[in-house]
Coordinates of C-alpha atoms and ligand atoms in Angstrom, one line a residue:
X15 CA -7.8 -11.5 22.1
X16 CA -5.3 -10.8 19.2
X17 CA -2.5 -8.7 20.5
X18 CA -1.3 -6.2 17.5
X19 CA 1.4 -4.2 16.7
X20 CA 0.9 -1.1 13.9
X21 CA 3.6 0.0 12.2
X22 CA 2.7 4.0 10.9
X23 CA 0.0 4.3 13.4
X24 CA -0.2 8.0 12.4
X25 CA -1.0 7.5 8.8
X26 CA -4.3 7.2 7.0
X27 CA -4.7 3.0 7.1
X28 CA -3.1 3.2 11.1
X29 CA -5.7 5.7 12.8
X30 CA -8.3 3.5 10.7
X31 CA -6.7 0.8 12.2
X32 CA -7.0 2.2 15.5
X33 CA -10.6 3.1 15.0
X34 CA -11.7 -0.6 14.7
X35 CA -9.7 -1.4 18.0
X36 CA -11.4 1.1 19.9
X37 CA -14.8 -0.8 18.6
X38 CA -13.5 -4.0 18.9
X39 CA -11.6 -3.6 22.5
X40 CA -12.3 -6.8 23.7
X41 CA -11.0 -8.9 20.9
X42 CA -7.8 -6.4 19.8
X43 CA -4.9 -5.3 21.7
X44 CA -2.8 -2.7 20.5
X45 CA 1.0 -4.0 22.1
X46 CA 2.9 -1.5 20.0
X47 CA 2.9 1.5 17.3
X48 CA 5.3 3.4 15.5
X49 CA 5.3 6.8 13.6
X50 CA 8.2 8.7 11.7
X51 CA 8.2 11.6 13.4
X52 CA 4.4 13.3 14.4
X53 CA 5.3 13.5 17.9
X54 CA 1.8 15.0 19.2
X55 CA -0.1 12.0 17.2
X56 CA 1.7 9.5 19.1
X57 CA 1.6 11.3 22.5
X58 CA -2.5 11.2 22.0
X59 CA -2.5 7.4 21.2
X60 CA -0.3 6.6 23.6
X61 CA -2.4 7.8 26.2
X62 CA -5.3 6.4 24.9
X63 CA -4.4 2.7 24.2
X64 CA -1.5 2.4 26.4
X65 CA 1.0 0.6 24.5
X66 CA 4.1 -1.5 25.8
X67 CA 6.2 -0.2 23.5
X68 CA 6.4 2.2 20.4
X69 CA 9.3 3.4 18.1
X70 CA 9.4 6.7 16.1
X71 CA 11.7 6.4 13.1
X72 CA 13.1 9.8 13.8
X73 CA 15.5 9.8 16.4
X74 CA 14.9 13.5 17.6
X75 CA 11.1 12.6 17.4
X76 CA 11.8 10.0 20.4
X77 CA 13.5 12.1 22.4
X78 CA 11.2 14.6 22.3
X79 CA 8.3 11.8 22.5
X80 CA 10.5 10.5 25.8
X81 CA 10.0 13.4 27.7
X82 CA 6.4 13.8 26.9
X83 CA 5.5 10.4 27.8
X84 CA 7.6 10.2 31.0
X85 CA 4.5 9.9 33.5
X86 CA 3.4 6.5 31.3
X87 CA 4.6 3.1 31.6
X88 CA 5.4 3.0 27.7
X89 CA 8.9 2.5 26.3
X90 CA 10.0 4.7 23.6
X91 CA 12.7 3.2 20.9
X92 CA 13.9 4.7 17.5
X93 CA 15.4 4.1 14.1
X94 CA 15.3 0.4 12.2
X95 CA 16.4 -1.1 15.4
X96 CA 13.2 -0.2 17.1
X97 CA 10.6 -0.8 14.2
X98 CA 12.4 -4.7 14.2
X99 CA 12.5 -5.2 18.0
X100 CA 8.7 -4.3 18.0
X101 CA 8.1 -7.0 15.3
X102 CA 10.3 -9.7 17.2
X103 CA 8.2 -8.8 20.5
X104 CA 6.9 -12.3 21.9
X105 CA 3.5 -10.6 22.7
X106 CA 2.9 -9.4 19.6
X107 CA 0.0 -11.7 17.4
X108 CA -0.2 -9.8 14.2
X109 CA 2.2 -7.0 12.9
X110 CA -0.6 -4.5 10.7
X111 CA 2.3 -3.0 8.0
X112 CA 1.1 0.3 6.4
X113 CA 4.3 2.6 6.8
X114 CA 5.0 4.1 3.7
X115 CA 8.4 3.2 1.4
X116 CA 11.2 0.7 1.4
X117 CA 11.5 1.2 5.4
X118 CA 8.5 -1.5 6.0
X119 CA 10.9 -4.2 4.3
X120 CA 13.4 -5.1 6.9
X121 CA 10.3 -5.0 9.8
X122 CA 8.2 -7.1 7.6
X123 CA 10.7 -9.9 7.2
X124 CA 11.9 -9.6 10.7
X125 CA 7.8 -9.8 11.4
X126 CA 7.5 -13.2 10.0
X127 CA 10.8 -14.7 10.8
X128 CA 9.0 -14.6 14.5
X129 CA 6.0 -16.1 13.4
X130 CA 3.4 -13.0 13.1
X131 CA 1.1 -12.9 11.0
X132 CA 0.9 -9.9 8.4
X133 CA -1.8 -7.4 7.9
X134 CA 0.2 -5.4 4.4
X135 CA -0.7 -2.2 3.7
X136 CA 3.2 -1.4 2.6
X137 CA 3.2 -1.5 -1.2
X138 CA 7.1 -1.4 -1.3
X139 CA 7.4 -4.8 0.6
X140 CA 6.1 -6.9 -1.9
X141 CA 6.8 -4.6 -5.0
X142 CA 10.3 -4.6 -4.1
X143 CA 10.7 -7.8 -2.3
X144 CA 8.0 -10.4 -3.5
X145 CA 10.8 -13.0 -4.1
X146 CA 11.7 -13.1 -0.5
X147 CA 8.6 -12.5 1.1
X148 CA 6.6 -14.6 -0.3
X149 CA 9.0 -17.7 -0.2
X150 CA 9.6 -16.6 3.6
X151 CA 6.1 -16.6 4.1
X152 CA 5.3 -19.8 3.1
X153 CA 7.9 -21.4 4.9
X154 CA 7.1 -20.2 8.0
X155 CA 3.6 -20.4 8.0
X156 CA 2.2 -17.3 8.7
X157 CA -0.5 -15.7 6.6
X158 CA 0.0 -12.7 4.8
X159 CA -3.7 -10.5 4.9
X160 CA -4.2 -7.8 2.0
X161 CA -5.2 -4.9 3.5
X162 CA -5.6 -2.8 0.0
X163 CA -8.7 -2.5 -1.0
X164 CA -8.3 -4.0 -4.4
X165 CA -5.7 -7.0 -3.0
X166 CA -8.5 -7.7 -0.1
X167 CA -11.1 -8.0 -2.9
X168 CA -9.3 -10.6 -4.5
X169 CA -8.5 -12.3 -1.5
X170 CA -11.9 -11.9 -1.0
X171 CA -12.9 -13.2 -3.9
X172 CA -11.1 -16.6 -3.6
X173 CA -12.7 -17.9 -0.5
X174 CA -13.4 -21.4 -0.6
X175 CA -11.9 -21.8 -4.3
X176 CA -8.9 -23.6 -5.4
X177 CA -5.8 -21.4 -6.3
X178 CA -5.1 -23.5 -9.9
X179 CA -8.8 -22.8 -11.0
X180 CA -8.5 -18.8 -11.4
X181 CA -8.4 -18.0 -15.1
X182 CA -7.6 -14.5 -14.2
X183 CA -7.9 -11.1 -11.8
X184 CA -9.8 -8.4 -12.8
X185 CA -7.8 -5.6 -10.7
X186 CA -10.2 -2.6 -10.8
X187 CA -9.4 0.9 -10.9
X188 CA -11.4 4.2 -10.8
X189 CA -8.6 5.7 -13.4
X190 CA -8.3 9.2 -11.2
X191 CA -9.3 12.2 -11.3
X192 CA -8.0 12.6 -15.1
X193 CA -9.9 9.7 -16.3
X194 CA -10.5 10.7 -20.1
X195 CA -8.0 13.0 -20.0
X196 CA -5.6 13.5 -23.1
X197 CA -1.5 13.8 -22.8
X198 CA -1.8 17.5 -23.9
X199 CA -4.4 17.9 -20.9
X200 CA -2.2 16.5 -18.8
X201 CA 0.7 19.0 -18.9
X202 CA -0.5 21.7 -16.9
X203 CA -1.8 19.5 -14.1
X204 CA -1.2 20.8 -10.2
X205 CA -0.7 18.9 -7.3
X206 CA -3.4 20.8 -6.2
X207 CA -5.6 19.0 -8.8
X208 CA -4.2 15.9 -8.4
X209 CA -5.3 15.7 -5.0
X210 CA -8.9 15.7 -5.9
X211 CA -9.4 12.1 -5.9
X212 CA -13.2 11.2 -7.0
X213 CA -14.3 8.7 -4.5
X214 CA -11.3 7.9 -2.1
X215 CA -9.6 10.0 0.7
X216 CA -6.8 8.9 1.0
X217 CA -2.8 10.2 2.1
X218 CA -1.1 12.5 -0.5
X219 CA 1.6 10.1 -2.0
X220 CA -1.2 7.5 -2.7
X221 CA -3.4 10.1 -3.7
X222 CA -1.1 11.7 -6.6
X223 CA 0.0 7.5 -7.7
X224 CA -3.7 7.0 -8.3
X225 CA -4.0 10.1 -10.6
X226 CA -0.7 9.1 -12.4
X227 CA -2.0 5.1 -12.2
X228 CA 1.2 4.4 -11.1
X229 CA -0.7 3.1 -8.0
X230 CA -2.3 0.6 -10.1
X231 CA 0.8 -0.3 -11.4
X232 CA 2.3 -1.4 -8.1
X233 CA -1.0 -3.2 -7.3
X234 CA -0.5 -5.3 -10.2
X235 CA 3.0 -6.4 -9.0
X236 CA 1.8 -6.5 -5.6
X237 CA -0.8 -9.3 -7.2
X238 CA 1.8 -11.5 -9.1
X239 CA 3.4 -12.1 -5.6
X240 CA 0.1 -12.0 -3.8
X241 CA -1.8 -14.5 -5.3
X242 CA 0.5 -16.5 -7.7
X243 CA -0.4 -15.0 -11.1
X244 CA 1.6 -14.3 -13.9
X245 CA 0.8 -10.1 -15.1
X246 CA -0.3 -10.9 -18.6
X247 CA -3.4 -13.0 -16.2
X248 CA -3.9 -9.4 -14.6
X249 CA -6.4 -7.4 -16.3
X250 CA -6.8 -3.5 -15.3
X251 CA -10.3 -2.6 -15.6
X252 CA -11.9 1.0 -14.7
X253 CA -14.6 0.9 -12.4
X254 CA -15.2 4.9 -11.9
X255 CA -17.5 4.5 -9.1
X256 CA -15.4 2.2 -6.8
X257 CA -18.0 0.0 -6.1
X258 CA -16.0 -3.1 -7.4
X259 CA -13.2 -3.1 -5.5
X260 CA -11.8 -6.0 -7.7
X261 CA -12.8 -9.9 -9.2
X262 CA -11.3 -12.8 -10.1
X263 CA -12.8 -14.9 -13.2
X264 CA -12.3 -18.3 -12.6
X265 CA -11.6 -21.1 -15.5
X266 CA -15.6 -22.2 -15.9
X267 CA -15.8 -18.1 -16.7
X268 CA -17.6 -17.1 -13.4
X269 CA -16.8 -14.2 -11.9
X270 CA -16.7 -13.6 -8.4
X271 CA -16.3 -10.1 -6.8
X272 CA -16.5 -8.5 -4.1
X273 CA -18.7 -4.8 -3.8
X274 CA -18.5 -2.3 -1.6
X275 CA -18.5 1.6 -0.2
X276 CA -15.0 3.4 -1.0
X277 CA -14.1 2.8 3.0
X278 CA -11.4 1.3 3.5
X279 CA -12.1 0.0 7.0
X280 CA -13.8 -3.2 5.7
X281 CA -10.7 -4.4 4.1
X282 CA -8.7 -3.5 7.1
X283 CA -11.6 -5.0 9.5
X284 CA -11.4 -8.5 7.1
X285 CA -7.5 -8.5 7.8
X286 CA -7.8 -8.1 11.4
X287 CA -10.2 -10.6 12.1
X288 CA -9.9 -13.2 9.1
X289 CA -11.5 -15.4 8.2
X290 CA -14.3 -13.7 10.4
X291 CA -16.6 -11.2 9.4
X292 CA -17.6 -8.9 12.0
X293 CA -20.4 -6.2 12.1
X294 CA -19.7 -3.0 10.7
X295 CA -21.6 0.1 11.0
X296 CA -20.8 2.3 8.0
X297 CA -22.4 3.2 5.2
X298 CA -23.9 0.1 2.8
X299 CA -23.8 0.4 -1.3
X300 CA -27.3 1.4 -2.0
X301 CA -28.1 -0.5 -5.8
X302 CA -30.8 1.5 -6.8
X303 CA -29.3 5.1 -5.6
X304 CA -26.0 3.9 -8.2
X305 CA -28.2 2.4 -11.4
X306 CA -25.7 1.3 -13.4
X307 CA -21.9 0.2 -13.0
X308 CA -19.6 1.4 -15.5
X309 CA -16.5 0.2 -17.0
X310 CA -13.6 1.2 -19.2
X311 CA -10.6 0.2 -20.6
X312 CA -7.7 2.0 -19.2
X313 CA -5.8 4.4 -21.4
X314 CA -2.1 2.9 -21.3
X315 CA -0.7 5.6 -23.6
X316 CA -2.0 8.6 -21.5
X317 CA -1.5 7.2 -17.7
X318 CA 2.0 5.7 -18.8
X319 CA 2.0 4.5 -15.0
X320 CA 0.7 1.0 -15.6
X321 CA 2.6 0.6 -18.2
X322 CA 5.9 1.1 -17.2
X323 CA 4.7 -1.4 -13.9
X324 CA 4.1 -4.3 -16.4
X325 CA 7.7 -3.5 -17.9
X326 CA 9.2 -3.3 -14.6
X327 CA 7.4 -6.6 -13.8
X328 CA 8.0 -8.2 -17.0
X329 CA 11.8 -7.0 -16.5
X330 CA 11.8 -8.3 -12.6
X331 CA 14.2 -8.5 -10.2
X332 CA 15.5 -5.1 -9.4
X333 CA 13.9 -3.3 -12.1
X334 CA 10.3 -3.2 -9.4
X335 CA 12.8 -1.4 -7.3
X336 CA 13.7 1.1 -9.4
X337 CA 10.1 2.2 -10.8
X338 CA 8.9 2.6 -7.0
X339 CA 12.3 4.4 -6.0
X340 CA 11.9 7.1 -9.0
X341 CA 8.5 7.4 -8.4
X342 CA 8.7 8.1 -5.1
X343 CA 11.1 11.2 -5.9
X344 CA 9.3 12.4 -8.6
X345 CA 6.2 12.6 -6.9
X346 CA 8.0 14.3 -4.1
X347 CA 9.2 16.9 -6.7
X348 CA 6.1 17.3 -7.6
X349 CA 4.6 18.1 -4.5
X350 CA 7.2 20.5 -4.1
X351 CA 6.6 21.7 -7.5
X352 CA 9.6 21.5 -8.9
X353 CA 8.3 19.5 -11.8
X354 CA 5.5 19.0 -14.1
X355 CA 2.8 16.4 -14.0
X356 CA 4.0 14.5 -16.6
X357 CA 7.5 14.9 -15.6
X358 CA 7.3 11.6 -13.4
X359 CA 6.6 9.4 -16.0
X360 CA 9.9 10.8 -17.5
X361 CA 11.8 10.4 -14.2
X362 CA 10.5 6.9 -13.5
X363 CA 11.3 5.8 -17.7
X364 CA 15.1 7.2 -17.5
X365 CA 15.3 5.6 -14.1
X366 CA 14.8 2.5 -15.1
X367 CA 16.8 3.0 -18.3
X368 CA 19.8 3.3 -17.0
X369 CA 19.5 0.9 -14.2
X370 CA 21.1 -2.4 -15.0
X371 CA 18.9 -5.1 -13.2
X372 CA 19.9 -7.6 -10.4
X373 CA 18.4 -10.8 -10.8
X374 CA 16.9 -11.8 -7.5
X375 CA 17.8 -8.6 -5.2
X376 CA 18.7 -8.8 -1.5
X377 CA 17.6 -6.7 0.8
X378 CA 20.8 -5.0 0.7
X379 CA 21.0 -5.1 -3.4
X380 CA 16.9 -3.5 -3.0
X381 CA 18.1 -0.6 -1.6
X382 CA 21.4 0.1 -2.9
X383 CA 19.0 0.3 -6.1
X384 CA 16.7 2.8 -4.4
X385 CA 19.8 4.8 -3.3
X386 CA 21.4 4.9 -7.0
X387 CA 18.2 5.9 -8.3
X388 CA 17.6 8.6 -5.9
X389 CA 21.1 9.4 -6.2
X390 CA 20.5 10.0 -10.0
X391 CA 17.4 12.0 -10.0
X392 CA 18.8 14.4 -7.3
X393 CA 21.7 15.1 -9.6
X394 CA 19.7 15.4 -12.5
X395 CA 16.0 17.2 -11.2
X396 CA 16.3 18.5 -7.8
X397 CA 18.1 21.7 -8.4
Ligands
MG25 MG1 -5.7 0.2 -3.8

């Protein structure tokens, strides 16, 4: 029995994550959860799995949450305080991370300073705080599972073959709904449209960093940290059908990768229960129904995304920070439409402009950088 806690059970990769408990209840345990603030999502899962514990982020969340829950044995907790207490909790196995922003840094480190193992679905962790994670990691022991589609193909992909043999990843990408599109074509651009996404459904935040490639950006930094490869050994490669969810060439050139539907419960099922493979009922990749597999060279001028990550990467320390910080706001702004499309790449490149970098951030440093650079672009784009 593995005894789990989610952090943003509420979210897209948490109720997926709760999905596989309810068909796996024998061998998974949900011990805690946490949410921001959807009260009536965690009242319904609190009922149904029972919990020891959970924490909403929002403080008026838990007290509201408190009084609903009363009749249950579960113990309600709140803020930072609570999200680290349910990571430090001696009954807790494996800590599944897919919160969303720089909040699932401080629980992830506290996570494996008690020994849990990590199931990552927070981007910001390692994007922001590779250099301490991974280190941290290592020295405790504890394994750190992909639960990205693309990061858990790679993983994957390098079963059963030594690290210092990979030539280089092949980080696939289905290049948005945009794909092909030219700058002028992008200017017009609605959130509305941006949230089309071909093949994956997926939250909004996600959703709109995919269109923008900014997602694949952050996956690339993600994979430096992740696997132990420099970014100029990280090749983006558009795969519109998102049936390769990513490969990794190795140095006699064989290529190993790993296929699959646009689900992604098979990535978080393989983090769950690594290095088993259980039984899954969903759909399977029919060959002969897709024909052919197509790929593309992404357009680095047009999606500017991927290319300010590999500055940002190629910059380091802080500068990571700072691309996911003004990114975050601007597509925030955008979803509120208060700016353009293309207006985020402008936010993110004057962001990291004027930010002068830290060398190896704390904690502390990461997000006095966030704050700054939120800071900035509410004086400059929020009115
Ligand atoms: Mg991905």
């Amino acid at each position: 029995m593995k005894r789990i806690c989610i952090l943003g059970s509420t979210g897209s990769i948490g109720t997926q994550t709760l999905d596989i408990v309810r068909e796996y209840s024998d061998d998974l345990k949900v011990i805690s959860l946490s949410a921001s603030g959807s009260v009536d999502r965690m009242e319904a899962q609190i009922r149904e799995f029972e919990p020891k514990m959970v924490c909403m982020f929002k403080e008026d969340a838990a007290d509201e949450l408190r009084k609903r829950v009363a009749d249950t044995d579960t113990k309600v907790l709140c803020g930072m305080d609570g999200l680290i207490e349910l990571c430090e909790d001696d009954e807790v196995d494996m800590v599944v991370t897919a919160v969303v922003g720089m909040i699932g840094i401080r629980p992830t480190i506290a996570a494996i300073k008690a020994g849990k193992d990590i199931a990552l679905a927070n981007k910001e962790t390692l994007v922001c705080a590779g250099h301490i994670i991974m280190p941290l990691a290592e020295k405790m022991g504890i394994k750190i599972l992909p639960v990205d589609s693309e990061h858990s193909a790679i993983f994957q992909s390098m079963q059963g073959f030594p690290k210092k043999s990979v030539e280089k990843i092949l980080l696939t990408a289905s290049g948005g709904p945009f794909r092909g599109r030219k700058r002028e074509e992008l200017v017009d651009i609605t959130w509305r449209e941006a949230l089309k996404h071909p093949n994956w459904t997926m939250g909004r935040k996600i959703t709109i960093d995919s269109s923008t490639l900014v997602n694949k950006g952050l996956e690339v930094i993600e994979a430096k940290w992740l696997f132990g490869v420099e970014p100029d050994r990280i090749q983006v490669v558009l795969q519109p059908q998102s049936i390769i969810h990513s490969a990794v060439q190795y140095v006699d050139g064989g290529i190993i990768a790993q296929l699959g539907t646009p689900d992604m419960k098979l990535p978080i099922q393989y983090a769950l229960f690594y290095p088993d493979r259980r039984p899954m009922k969903e759909e399977r990749v029919d060959l002969f129904k897709l024909g052919q597999i197509i790929f593309e060279k992404p357009d680095m001028d047009t999606f500017l995304g991927l290319k300010l990550a590999y500055r940002a990467i190629d910059e380091g320390g802080s500068m990571p920070t700072v691309l996911n910080a003004a990114n975050e706001k601007a597509v925030a702004l955008f979803l509120d439409d208060k700016i353009h499309f293309l207006d985020i790449y402008d936010i993110i490149e004057e962001s990291m402009n004027r930010h002068e970098k830290i060398e190896a951030p704390t904690v502390e440093q990461i997000l006095e950088a966030e704050a700054d650079c939120y800071e900035f672009i509410a004086s400059k784009w929020s009115s």
